[in-house]
PDB file of C-alpha atoms in Angstrom:
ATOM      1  CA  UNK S   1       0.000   0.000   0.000  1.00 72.00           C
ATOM      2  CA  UNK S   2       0.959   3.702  -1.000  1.00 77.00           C
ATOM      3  CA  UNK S   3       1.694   5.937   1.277  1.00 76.00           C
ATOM      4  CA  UNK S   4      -0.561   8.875   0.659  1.00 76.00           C
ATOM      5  CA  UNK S   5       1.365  11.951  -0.426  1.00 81.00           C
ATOM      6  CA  UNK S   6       0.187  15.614  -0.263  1.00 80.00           C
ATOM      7  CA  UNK S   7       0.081  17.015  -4.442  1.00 84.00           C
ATOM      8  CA  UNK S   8       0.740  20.526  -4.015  1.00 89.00           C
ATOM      9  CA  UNK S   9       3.959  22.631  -3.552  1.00 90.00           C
ATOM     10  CA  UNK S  10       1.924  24.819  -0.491  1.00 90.00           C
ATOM     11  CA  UNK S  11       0.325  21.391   1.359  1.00 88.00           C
ATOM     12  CA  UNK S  12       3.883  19.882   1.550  1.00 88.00           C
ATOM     13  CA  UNK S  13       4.855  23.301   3.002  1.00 91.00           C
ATOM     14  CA  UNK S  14       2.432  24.262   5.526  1.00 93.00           C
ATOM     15  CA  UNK S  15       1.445  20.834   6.741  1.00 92.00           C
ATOM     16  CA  UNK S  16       4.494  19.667   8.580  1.00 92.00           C
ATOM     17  CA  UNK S  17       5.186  23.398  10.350  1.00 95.00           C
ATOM     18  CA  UNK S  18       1.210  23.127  11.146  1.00 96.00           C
ATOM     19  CA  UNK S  19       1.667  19.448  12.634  1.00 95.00           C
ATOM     20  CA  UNK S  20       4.635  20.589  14.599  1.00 96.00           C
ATOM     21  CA  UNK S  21       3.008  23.807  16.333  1.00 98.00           C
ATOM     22  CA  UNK S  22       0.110  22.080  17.140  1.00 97.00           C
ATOM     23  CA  UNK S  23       2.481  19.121  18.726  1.00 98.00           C
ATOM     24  CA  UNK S  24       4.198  21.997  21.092  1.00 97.00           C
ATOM     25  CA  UNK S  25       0.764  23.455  21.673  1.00 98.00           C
ATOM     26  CA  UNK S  26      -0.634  20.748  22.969  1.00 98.00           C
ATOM     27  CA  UNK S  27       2.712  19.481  24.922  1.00 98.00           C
ATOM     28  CA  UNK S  28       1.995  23.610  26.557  1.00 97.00           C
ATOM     29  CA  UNK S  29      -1.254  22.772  27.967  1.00 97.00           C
ATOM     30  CA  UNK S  30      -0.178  19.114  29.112  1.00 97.00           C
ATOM     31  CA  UNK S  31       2.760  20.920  30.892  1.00 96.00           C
ATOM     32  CA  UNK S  32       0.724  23.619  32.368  1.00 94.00           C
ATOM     33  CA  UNK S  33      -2.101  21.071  33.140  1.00 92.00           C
ATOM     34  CA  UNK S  34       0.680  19.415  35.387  1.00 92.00           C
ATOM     35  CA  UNK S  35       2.195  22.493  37.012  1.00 89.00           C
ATOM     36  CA  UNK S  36      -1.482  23.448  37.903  1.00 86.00           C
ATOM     37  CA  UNK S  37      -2.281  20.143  39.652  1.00 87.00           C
ATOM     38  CA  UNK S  38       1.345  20.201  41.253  1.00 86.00           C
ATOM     39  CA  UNK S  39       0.578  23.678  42.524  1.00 79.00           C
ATOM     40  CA  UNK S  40      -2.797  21.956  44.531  1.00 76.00           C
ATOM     41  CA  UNK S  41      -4.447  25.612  43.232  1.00 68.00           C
ATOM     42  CA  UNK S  42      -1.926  27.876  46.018  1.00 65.00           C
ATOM     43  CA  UNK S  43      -2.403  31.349  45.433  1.00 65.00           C
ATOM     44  CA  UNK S  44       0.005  31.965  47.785  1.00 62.00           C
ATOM     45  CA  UNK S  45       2.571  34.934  46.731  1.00 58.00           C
ATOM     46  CA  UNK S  46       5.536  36.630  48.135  1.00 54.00           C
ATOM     47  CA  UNK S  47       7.890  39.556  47.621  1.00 52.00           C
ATOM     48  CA  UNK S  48      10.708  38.183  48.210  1.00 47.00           C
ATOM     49  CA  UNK S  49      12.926  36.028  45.765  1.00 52.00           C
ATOM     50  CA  UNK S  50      14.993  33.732  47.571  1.00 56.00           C
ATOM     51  CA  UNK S  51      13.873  30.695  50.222  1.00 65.00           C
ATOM     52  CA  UNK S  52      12.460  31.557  53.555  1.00 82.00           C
ATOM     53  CA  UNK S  53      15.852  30.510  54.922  1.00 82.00           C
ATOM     54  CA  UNK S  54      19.357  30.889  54.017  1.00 84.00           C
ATOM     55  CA  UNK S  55      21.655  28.255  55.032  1.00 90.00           C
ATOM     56  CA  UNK S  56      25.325  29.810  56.632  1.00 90.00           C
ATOM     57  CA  UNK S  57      27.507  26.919  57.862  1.00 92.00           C
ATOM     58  CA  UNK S  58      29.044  25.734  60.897  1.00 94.00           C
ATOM     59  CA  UNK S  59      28.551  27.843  63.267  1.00 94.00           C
ATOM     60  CA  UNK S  60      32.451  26.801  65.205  1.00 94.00           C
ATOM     61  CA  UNK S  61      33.391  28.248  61.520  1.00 94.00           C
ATOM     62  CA  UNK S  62      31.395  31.508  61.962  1.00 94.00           C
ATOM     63  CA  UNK S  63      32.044  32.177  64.803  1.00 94.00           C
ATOM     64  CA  UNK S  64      35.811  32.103  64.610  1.00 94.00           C
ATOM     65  CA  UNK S  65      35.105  34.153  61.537  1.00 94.00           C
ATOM     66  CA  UNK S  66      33.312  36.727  63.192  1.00 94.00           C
ATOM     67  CA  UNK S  67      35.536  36.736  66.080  1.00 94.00           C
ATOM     68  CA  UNK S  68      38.986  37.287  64.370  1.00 94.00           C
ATOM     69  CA  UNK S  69      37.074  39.846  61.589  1.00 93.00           C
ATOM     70  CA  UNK S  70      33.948  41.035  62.582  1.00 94.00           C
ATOM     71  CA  UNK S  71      29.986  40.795  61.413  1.00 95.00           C
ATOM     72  CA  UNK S  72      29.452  39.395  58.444  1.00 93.00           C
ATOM     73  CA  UNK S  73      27.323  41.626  56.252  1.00 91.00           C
ATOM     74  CA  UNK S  74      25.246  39.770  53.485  1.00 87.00           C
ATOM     75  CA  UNK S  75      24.054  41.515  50.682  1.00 84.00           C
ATOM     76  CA  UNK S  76      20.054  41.541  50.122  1.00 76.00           C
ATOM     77  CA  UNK S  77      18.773  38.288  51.528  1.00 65.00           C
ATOM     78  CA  UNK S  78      16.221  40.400  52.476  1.00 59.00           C
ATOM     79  CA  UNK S  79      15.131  41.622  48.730  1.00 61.00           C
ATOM     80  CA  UNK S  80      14.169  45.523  48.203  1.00 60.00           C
ATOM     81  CA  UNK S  81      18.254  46.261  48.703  1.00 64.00           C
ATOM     82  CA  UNK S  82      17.869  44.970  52.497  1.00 72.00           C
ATOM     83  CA  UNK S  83      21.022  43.871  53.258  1.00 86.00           C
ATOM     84  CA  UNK S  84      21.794  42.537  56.660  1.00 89.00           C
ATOM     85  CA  UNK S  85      24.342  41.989  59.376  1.00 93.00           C
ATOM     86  CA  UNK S  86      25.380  38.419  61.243  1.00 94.00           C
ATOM     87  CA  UNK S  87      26.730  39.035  64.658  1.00 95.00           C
ATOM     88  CA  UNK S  88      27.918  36.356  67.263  1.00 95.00           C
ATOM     89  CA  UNK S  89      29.263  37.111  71.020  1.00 94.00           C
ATOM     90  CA  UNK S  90      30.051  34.918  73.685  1.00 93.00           C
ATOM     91  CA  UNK S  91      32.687  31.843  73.438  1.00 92.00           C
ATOM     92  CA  UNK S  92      29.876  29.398  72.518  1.00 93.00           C
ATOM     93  CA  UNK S  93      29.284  28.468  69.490  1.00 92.00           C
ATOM     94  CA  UNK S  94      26.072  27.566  69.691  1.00 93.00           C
ATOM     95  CA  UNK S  95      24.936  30.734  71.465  1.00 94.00           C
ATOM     96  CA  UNK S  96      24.625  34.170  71.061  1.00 95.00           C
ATOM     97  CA  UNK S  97      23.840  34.779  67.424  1.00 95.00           C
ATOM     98  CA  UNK S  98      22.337  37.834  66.155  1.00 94.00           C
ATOM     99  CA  UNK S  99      20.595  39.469  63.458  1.00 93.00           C
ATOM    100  CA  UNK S 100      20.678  43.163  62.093  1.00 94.00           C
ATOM    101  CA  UNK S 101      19.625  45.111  58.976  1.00 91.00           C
ATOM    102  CA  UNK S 102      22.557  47.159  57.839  1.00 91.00           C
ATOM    103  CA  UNK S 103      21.350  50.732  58.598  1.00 92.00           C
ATOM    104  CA  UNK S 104      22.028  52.971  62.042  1.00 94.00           C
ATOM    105  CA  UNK S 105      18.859  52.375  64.097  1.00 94.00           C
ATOM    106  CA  UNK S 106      18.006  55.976  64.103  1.00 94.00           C
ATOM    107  CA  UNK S 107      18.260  56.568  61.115  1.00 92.00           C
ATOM    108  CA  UNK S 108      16.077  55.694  57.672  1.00 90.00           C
ATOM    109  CA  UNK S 109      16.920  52.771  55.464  1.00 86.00           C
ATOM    110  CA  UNK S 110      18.492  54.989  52.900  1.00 89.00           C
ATOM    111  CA  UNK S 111      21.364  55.696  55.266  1.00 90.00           C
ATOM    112  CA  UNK S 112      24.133  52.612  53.938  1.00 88.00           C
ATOM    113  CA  UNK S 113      26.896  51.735  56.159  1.00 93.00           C
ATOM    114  CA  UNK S 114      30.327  50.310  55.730  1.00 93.00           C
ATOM    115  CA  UNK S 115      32.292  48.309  57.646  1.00 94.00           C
ATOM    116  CA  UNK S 116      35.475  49.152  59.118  1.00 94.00           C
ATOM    117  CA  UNK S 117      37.823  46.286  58.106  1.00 92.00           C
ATOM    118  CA  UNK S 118      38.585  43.682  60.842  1.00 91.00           C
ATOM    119  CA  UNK S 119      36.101  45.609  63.695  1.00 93.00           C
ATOM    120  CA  UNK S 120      33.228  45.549  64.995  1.00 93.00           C
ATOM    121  CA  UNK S 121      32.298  49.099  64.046  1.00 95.00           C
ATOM    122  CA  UNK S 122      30.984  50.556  60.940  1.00 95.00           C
ATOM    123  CA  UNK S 123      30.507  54.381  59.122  1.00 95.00           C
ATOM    124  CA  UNK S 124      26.706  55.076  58.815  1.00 93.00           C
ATOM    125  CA  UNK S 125      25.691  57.928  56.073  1.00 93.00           C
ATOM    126  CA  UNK S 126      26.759  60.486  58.338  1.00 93.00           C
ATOM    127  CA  UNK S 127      30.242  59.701  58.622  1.00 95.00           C
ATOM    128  CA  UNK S 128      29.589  58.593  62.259  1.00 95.00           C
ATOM    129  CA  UNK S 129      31.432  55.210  63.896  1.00 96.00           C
ATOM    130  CA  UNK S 130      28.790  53.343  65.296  1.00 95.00           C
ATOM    131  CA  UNK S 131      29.106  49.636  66.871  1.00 95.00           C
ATOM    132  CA  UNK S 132      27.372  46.772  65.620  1.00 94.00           C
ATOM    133  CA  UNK S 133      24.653  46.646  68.259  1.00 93.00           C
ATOM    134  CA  UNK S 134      23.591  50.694  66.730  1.00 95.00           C
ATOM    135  CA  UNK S 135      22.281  48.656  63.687  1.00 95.00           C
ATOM    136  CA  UNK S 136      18.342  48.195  63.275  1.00 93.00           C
ATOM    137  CA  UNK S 137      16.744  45.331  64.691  1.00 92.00           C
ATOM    138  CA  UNK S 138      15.301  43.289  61.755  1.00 90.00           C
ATOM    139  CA  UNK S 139      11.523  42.010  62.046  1.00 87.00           C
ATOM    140  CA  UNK S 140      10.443  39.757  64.212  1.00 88.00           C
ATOM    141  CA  UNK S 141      10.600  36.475  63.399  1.00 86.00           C
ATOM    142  CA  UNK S 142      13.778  37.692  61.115  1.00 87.00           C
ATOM    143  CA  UNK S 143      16.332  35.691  63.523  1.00 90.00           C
ATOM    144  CA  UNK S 144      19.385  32.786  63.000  1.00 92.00           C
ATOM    145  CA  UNK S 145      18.938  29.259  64.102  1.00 93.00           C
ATOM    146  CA  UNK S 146      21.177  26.578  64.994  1.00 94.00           C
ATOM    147  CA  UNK S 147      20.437  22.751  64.735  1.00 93.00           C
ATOM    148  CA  UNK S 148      21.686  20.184  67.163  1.00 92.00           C
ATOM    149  CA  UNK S 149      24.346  19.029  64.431  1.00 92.00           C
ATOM    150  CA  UNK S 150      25.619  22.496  64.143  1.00 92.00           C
ATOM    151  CA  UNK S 151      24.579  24.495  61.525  1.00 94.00           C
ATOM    152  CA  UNK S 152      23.183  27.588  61.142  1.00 94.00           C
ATOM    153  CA  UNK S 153      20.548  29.309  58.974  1.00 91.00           C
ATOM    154  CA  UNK S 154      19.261  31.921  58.865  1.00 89.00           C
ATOM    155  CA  UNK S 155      14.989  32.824  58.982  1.00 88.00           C
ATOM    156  CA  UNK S 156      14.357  35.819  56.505  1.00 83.00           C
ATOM    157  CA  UNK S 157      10.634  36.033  56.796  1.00 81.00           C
ATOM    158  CA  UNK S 158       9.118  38.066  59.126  1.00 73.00           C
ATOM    159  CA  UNK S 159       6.359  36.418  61.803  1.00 69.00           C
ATOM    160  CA  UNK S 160       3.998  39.261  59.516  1.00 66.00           C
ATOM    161  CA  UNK S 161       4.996  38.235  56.156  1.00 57.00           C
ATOM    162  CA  UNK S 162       4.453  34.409  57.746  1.00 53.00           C
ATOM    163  CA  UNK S 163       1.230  35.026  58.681  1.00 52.00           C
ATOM    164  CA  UNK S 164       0.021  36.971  55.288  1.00 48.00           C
ATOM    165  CA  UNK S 165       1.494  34.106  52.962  1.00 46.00           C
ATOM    166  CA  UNK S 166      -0.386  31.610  55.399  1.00 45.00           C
ATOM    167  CA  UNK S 167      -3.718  33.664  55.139  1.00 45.00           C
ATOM    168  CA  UNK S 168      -3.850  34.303  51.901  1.00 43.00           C
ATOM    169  CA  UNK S 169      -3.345  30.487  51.001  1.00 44.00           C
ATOM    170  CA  UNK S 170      -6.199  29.605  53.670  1.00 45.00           C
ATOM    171  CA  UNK S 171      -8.698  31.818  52.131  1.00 45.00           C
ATOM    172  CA  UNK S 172      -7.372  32.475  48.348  1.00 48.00           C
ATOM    173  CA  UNK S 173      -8.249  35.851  46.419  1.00 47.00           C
ATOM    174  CA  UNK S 174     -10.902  37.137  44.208  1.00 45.00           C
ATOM    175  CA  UNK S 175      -9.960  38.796  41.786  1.00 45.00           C
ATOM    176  CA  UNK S 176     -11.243  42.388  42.172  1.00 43.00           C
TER     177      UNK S 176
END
């Protein structure tokens, strides 16, 4: 039996390219079918970009770092240019970790600081030396934690920005 074959110049043409976008149509809409049945329907959003947590290390590691050169300042695991600053006292390891946003507590976020090499101190906006515990305290729920095993992460959601994300995907939205 003969295969059957398509007579004209403009069939021959537009007949394959036809068959193959309605093949990657249709593979669209199975893929999107699946990511919408993966998704369970969430409508859950949120502003920021990154994971609710970032993982740091060991904290024996950190904290020898932060001992022999000061806070560590991360840039923008917050998102909207929030960058913030990793401080550890005490001779534990395990203890005494603390989170700040890198701005002078009286002062507006617009006011950067800089960190004086190998201290503990920093130059606000202003020109001013100000210690590490003159930074802003970040939200609550904003805060490091450390495992049994050693390692620390650190929260970047706020208990506020918790609850929102977890109330919006209670109730979902209407559109409006």
């Amino acid at each position: 039996m003969q295969r059957p074959r398509l007579q004209s110049t403009f069939a021959r043409a537009v007949v394959p390219v036809a068959a193959g976008i309605g093949f990657f149509a249709v593979l669209g809409l199975a893929l999107w079918g699946v990511a919408a049945l993966v998704s369970g329907g969430n409508n859950a959003t949120t502003d920021t970009f990154g994971g609710k947590y970032h993982e740091v290390g060991r904290t024996d590691t950190f904290a020898l770092v932060i001992a022999d050169s000061g806070p560590i300042v991360f840039q923008d695991l917050l998102g909207q240019d929030r960058n913030i600053v990793l401080d550890h006292v005490g001779s534990e390891p395990q203890l005494g970790w603390r989170i700040y946003l890198a701005y002078p507590a009286d002062r507006s976020t617009d006011c950067a600081i800089e960190q004086i090499r190998g201290t503990r101190q920093f130059t606000d906006c202003d020109g001013r030396t100000i210690d590490v515990s003159d930074l802003a305290l970040p939200p609550d729920g904003v805060v490091p934690q450390v495992s049994d095993d050693g390692l620390l992460t650190l929260d970047l959601v706020s208990d506020e920005e918790d609850a929102a994300v977890t109330t919006v995907a209670a109730t979902g939205t209407t559109g409006g």
